[in-house]
Amino acid sequence: MKLTAKEMEIVEILEKDSRVAVEDIAKMVELSVEETKESIKRLEENKVIVKYISIVDWTKVEEHPGVRAMIDVKVTPKRGVGFDEIAERIYRFDEVNSVYLMSGTYDLSVIVEAKSMNEVANFVSQKLSTLDSVLSTTTHFILKKYKHDGIIFEPDNKDKRIVVSP
């Protein structure tokens, strides 16, 4: 889909902050509120704007035991469909948050979320590695998030270390 300059501006504004009021967006791009609403509706219908989301810093929520892992997956692509078929089988699992086709040593990068490291391990051993096209996996547990989608996660005061020199 070819976007107009105004539509591109709208997309960039909403990508940075999806909570900006339509009236404010209209002023920023110099369109009427109605034209802005129509543009946003068109962008949503054409799946340029896929979903509005919030970025949550779960480390600030007590008793949220979530674990995230990045799994590198080496697969054998199938003739006629390449990596698409195996990628689709993988992204249909509930534990899977994202799947990317990569260049380099591994073919797919899979991001999963679970309640514990053991759940991630079970997912890899019982679901992912048992798929026909999967040759090998390497799992990396995410220990701390510093920046995500352009947002820097500020440390808690309790995370700041004060070093006193003698």
Short mmCIF file of the C-alpha atoms (twelve columns), coordinates in Angstrom:
data_MODEL
# 
_entry.id   MODEL 
# 
loop_
_atom_site.group_PDB 
_atom_site.id 
_atom_site.type_symbol 
_atom_site.label_atom_id 
_atom_site.label_alt_id 
_atom_site.label_comp_id 
_atom_site.label_asym_id 
_atom_site.label_seq_id 
_atom_site.Cartn_x 
_atom_site.Cartn_y 
_atom_site.Cartn_z 
_atom_site.pdbx_PDB_model_num 
ATOM 1   C CA . MET A 1   0.000   0.000   0.000  1 
ATOM 2   C CA . LYS A 2   1.384   3.385   -0.993 1 
ATOM 3   C CA . LEU A 3   0.949   5.940   1.782  1 
ATOM 4   C CA . THR A 4   0.496   9.657   1.343  1 
ATOM 5   C CA . ALA A 5   2.888   11.955  3.202  1 
ATOM 6   C CA . LYS A 6   0.123   12.740  5.725  1 
ATOM 7   C CA . GLU A 7   -0.642  9.052   6.292  1 
ATOM 8   C CA . MET A 8   3.060   8.396   6.845  1 
ATOM 9   C CA . GLU A 9   3.120   11.166  9.465  1 
ATOM 10  C CA . ILE A 10  0.055   9.673   11.168 1 
ATOM 11  C CA . VAL A 11  1.638   6.216   11.263 1 
ATOM 12  C CA . GLU A 12  4.866   7.601   12.719 1 
ATOM 13  C CA . ILE A 13  2.970   9.522   15.409 1 
ATOM 14  C CA . LEU A 14  0.885   6.489   16.404 1 
ATOM 15  C CA . GLU A 15  3.899   4.200   16.357 1 
ATOM 16  C CA . LYS A 16  5.588   6.399   18.970 1 
ATOM 17  C CA . ASP A 17  2.460   6.861   21.102 1 
ATOM 18  C CA . SER A 18  -0.811  5.158   20.219 1 
ATOM 19  C CA . ARG A 19  -2.669  7.179   22.854 1 
ATOM 20  C CA . VAL A 20  -2.326  10.544  21.092 1 
ATOM 21  C CA . ALA A 21  -5.822  11.974  20.632 1 
ATOM 22  C CA . VAL A 22  -7.145  12.176  17.068 1 
ATOM 23  C CA . GLU A 23  -7.655  15.918  17.538 1 
ATOM 24  C CA . ASP A 24  -3.969  16.330  18.398 1 
ATOM 25  C CA . ILE A 25  -2.859  14.186  15.467 1 
ATOM 26  C CA . ALA A 26  -5.047  16.276  13.140 1 
ATOM 27  C CA . LYS A 27  -3.323  19.464  14.302 1 
ATOM 28  C CA . MET A 28  0.126   17.887  13.982 1 
ATOM 29  C CA . VAL A 29  -0.444  16.763  10.375 1 
ATOM 30  C CA . GLU A 30  -2.601  19.762  9.415  1 
ATOM 31  C CA . LEU A 31  -5.725  17.804  8.492  1 
ATOM 32  C CA . SER A 32  -9.280  18.041  9.761  1 
ATOM 33  C CA . VAL A 33  -10.312 15.671  12.537 1 
ATOM 34  C CA . GLU A 34  -12.642 13.868  10.122 1 
ATOM 35  C CA . GLU A 35  -9.878  13.422  7.498  1 
ATOM 36  C CA . THR A 36  -7.557  12.129  10.208 1 
ATOM 37  C CA . LYS A 37  -10.167 9.625   11.438 1 
ATOM 38  C CA . GLU A 38  -10.716 8.414   7.865  1 
ATOM 39  C CA . SER A 39  -6.973  8.020   7.314  1 
ATOM 40  C CA . ILE A 40  -6.565  6.035   10.537 1 
ATOM 41  C CA . LYS A 41  -9.549  3.831   9.635  1 
ATOM 42  C CA . ARG A 42  -8.039  3.148   6.191  1 
ATOM 43  C CA . LEU A 43  -4.652  2.322   7.743  1 
ATOM 44  C CA . GLU A 44  -6.330  -0.096  10.172 1 
ATOM 45  C CA . GLU A 45  -8.453  -1.751  7.463  1 
ATOM 46  C CA . ASN A 46  -5.376  -2.277  5.272  1 
ATOM 47  C CA . LYS A 47  -3.460  -3.706  8.249  1 
ATOM 48  C CA . VAL A 48  -0.776  -1.012  8.110  1 
ATOM 49  C CA . ILE A 49  -1.752  -0.366  11.719 1 
ATOM 50  C CA . VAL A 50  -2.077  -3.909  12.996 1 
ATOM 51  C CA . LYS A 51  -2.688  -3.414  16.709 1 
ATOM 52  C CA . TYR A 52  -2.362  -0.849  19.484 1 
ATOM 53  C CA . ILE A 53  -0.233  -2.139  22.363 1 
ATOM 54  C CA . SER A 54  1.310   -1.060  25.641 1 
ATOM 55  C CA . ILE A 55  4.876   -1.713  26.676 1 
ATOM 56  C CA . VAL A 56  4.851   -2.943  30.267 1 
ATOM 57  C CA . ASP A 57  7.841   -3.147  32.584 1 
ATOM 58  C CA . TRP A 58  6.877   -6.351  34.384 1 
ATOM 59  C CA . THR A 59  9.872   -6.053  36.713 1 
ATOM 60  C CA . LYS A 60  7.934   -3.326  38.536 1 
ATOM 61  C CA . VAL A 61  5.008   -5.672  39.224 1 
ATOM 62  C CA . GLU A 62  5.466   -7.761  42.349 1 
ATOM 63  C CA . GLU A 63  4.861   -11.488 42.092 1 
ATOM 64  C CA . HIS A 64  4.900   -11.578 38.288 1 
ATOM 65  C CA . PRO A 65  7.061   -14.642 37.704 1 
ATOM 66  C CA . GLY A 66  7.224   -14.401 33.921 1 
ATOM 67  C CA . VAL A 67  10.252  -15.663 31.991 1 
ATOM 68  C CA . ARG A 68  11.174  -14.710 28.422 1 
ATOM 69  C CA . ALA A 69  13.587  -16.575 26.214 1 
ATOM 70  C CA . MET A 70  14.995  -16.138 22.716 1 
ATOM 71  C CA . ILE A 71  15.413  -19.429 20.910 1 
ATOM 72  C CA . ASP A 72  17.611  -19.756 17.829 1 
ATOM 73  C CA . VAL A 73  16.224  -22.498 15.584 1 
ATOM 74  C CA . LYS A 74  17.960  -24.222 12.685 1 
ATOM 75  C CA . VAL A 75  15.449  -25.824 10.310 1 
ATOM 76  C CA . THR A 76  15.246  -27.600 6.974  1 
ATOM 77  C CA . PRO A 77  13.087  -25.506 4.624  1 
ATOM 78  C CA . LYS A 78  10.510  -27.371 2.544  1 
ATOM 79  C CA . ARG A 79  10.453  -27.247 -1.221 1 
ATOM 80  C CA . GLY A 80  7.850   -24.830 -2.554 1 
ATOM 81  C CA . VAL A 81  7.128   -23.139 0.799  1 
ATOM 82  C CA . GLY A 82  10.610  -22.437 2.145  1 
ATOM 83  C CA . PHE A 83  10.569  -21.426 5.816  1 
ATOM 84  C CA . ASP A 84  6.952   -20.234 5.864  1 
ATOM 85  C CA . GLU A 85  5.354   -23.568 6.764  1 
ATOM 86  C CA . ILE A 86  7.586   -24.320 9.746  1 
ATOM 87  C CA . ALA A 87  7.421   -20.684 10.906 1 
ATOM 88  C CA . GLU A 88  3.630   -20.899 10.902 1 
ATOM 89  C CA . ARG A 89  3.649   -24.146 12.887 1 
ATOM 90  C CA . ILE A 90  5.912   -22.509 15.459 1 
ATOM 91  C CA . TYR A 91  4.020   -19.205 15.802 1 
ATOM 92  C CA . ARG A 92  0.761   -21.057 16.459 1 
ATOM 93  C CA . PHE A 93  2.042   -22.310 19.844 1 
ATOM 94  C CA . ASP A 94  0.568   -20.308 22.744 1 
ATOM 95  C CA . GLU A 95  3.986   -19.847 24.360 1 
ATOM 96  C CA . VAL A 96  5.373   -18.100 21.263 1 
ATOM 97  C CA . ASN A 97  5.382   -14.312 21.305 1 
ATOM 98  C CA . SER A 98  7.354   -13.629 18.075 1 
ATOM 99  C CA . VAL A 99  9.028   -15.478 15.192 1 
ATOM 100 C CA . TYR A 100 11.585  -13.941 12.827 1 
ATOM 101 C CA . LEU A 101 13.370  -15.307 9.746  1 
ATOM 102 C CA . MET A 102 17.044  -14.501 10.272 1 
ATOM 103 C CA . SER A 103 20.266  -14.413 8.323  1 
ATOM 104 C CA . GLY A 104 23.335  -16.081 9.818  1 
ATOM 105 C CA . THR A 105 23.904  -19.363 11.612 1 
ATOM 106 C CA . TYR A 106 20.286  -19.970 12.593 1 
ATOM 107 C CA . ASP A 107 17.198  -19.680 10.416 1 
ATOM 108 C CA . LEU A 108 14.504  -18.585 12.877 1 
ATOM 109 C CA . SER A 109 14.536  -16.568 16.071 1 
ATOM 110 C CA . VAL A 110 11.652  -17.399 18.383 1 
ATOM 111 C CA . ILE A 111 10.693  -15.381 21.455 1 
ATOM 112 C CA . VAL A 112 8.658   -17.251 24.055 1 
ATOM 113 C CA . GLU A 113 7.042   -16.356 27.370 1 
ATOM 114 C CA . ALA A 114 6.300   -18.775 30.192 1 
ATOM 115 C CA . LYS A 115 5.841   -18.827 33.954 1 
ATOM 116 C CA . SER A 116 9.187   -20.503 34.635 1 
ATOM 117 C CA . MET A 117 12.449  -21.622 33.049 1 
ATOM 118 C CA . ASN A 118 11.173  -25.169 33.398 1 
ATOM 119 C CA . GLU A 119 8.122   -24.337 31.256 1 
ATOM 120 C CA . VAL A 120 10.408  -22.898 28.562 1 
ATOM 121 C CA . ALA A 121 12.576  -26.027 28.736 1 
ATOM 122 C CA . ASN A 122 9.489   -28.244 28.374 1 
ATOM 123 C CA . PHE A 123 8.281   -26.179 25.411 1 
ATOM 124 C CA . VAL A 124 11.632  -26.589 23.656 1 
ATOM 125 C CA . SER A 125 12.028  -30.296 24.403 1 
ATOM 126 C CA . GLN A 126 8.440   -31.450 23.954 1 
ATOM 127 C CA . LYS A 127 7.000   -29.135 21.299 1 
ATOM 128 C CA . LEU A 128 9.614   -27.191 19.338 1 
ATOM 129 C CA . SER A 129 12.458  -29.670 18.911 1 
ATOM 130 C CA . THR A 130 10.065  -32.490 18.003 1 
ATOM 131 C CA . LEU A 131 8.853   -30.742 14.828 1 
ATOM 132 C CA . ASP A 132 10.049  -32.553 11.688 1 
ATOM 133 C CA . SER A 133 11.893  -29.633 10.104 1 
ATOM 134 C CA . VAL A 134 13.705  -28.547 13.292 1 
ATOM 135 C CA . LEU A 135 17.372  -29.588 13.261 1 
ATOM 136 C CA . SER A 136 18.629  -27.808 16.403 1 
ATOM 137 C CA . THR A 137 17.825  -25.112 18.947 1 
ATOM 138 C CA . THR A 138 19.781  -22.805 21.232 1 
ATOM 139 C CA . THR A 139 17.891  -21.142 24.084 1 
ATOM 140 C CA . HIS A 140 18.870  -17.800 25.616 1 
ATOM 141 C CA . PHE A 141 16.989  -16.653 28.719 1 
ATOM 142 C CA . ILE A 142 16.404  -12.896 28.939 1 
ATOM 143 C CA . LEU A 143 17.767  -11.796 32.297 1 
ATOM 144 C CA . LYS A 144 17.097  -8.051  32.129 1 
ATOM 145 C CA . LYS A 145 15.511  -5.706  29.623 1 
ATOM 146 C CA . TYR A 146 17.320  -2.388  29.109 1 
ATOM 147 C CA . LYS A 147 15.538  -1.098  25.990 1 
ATOM 148 C CA . HIS A 148 12.544  -2.395  24.035 1 
ATOM 149 C CA . ASP A 149 11.012  -0.912  20.870 1 
ATOM 150 C CA . GLY A 150 12.917  2.318   21.434 1 
ATOM 151 C CA . ILE A 151 11.831  2.651   25.072 1 
ATOM 152 C CA . ILE A 152 14.570  2.721   27.704 1 
ATOM 153 C CA . PHE A 153 13.642  0.927   30.918 1 
ATOM 154 C CA . GLU A 154 14.785  3.026   33.852 1 
ATOM 155 C CA . PRO A 155 16.304  1.123   36.756 1 
ATOM 156 C CA . ASP A 156 14.598  1.136   40.148 1 
ATOM 157 C CA . ASN A 157 16.392  3.044   42.877 1 
ATOM 158 C CA . LYS A 158 16.998  -0.289  44.592 1 
ATOM 159 C CA . ASP A 159 18.866  -1.467  41.463 1 
ATOM 160 C CA . LYS A 160 21.323  1.436   41.605 1 
ATOM 161 C CA . ARG A 161 24.573  0.476   43.249 1 
ATOM 162 C CA . ILE A 162 26.587  3.005   45.202 1 
ATOM 163 C CA . VAL A 163 30.276  2.242   45.292 1 
ATOM 164 C CA . VAL A 164 32.280  3.905   47.976 1 
ATOM 165 C CA . SER A 165 36.028  4.082   47.391 1 
ATOM 166 C CA . PRO A 166 38.352  3.838   50.397 1 
# 
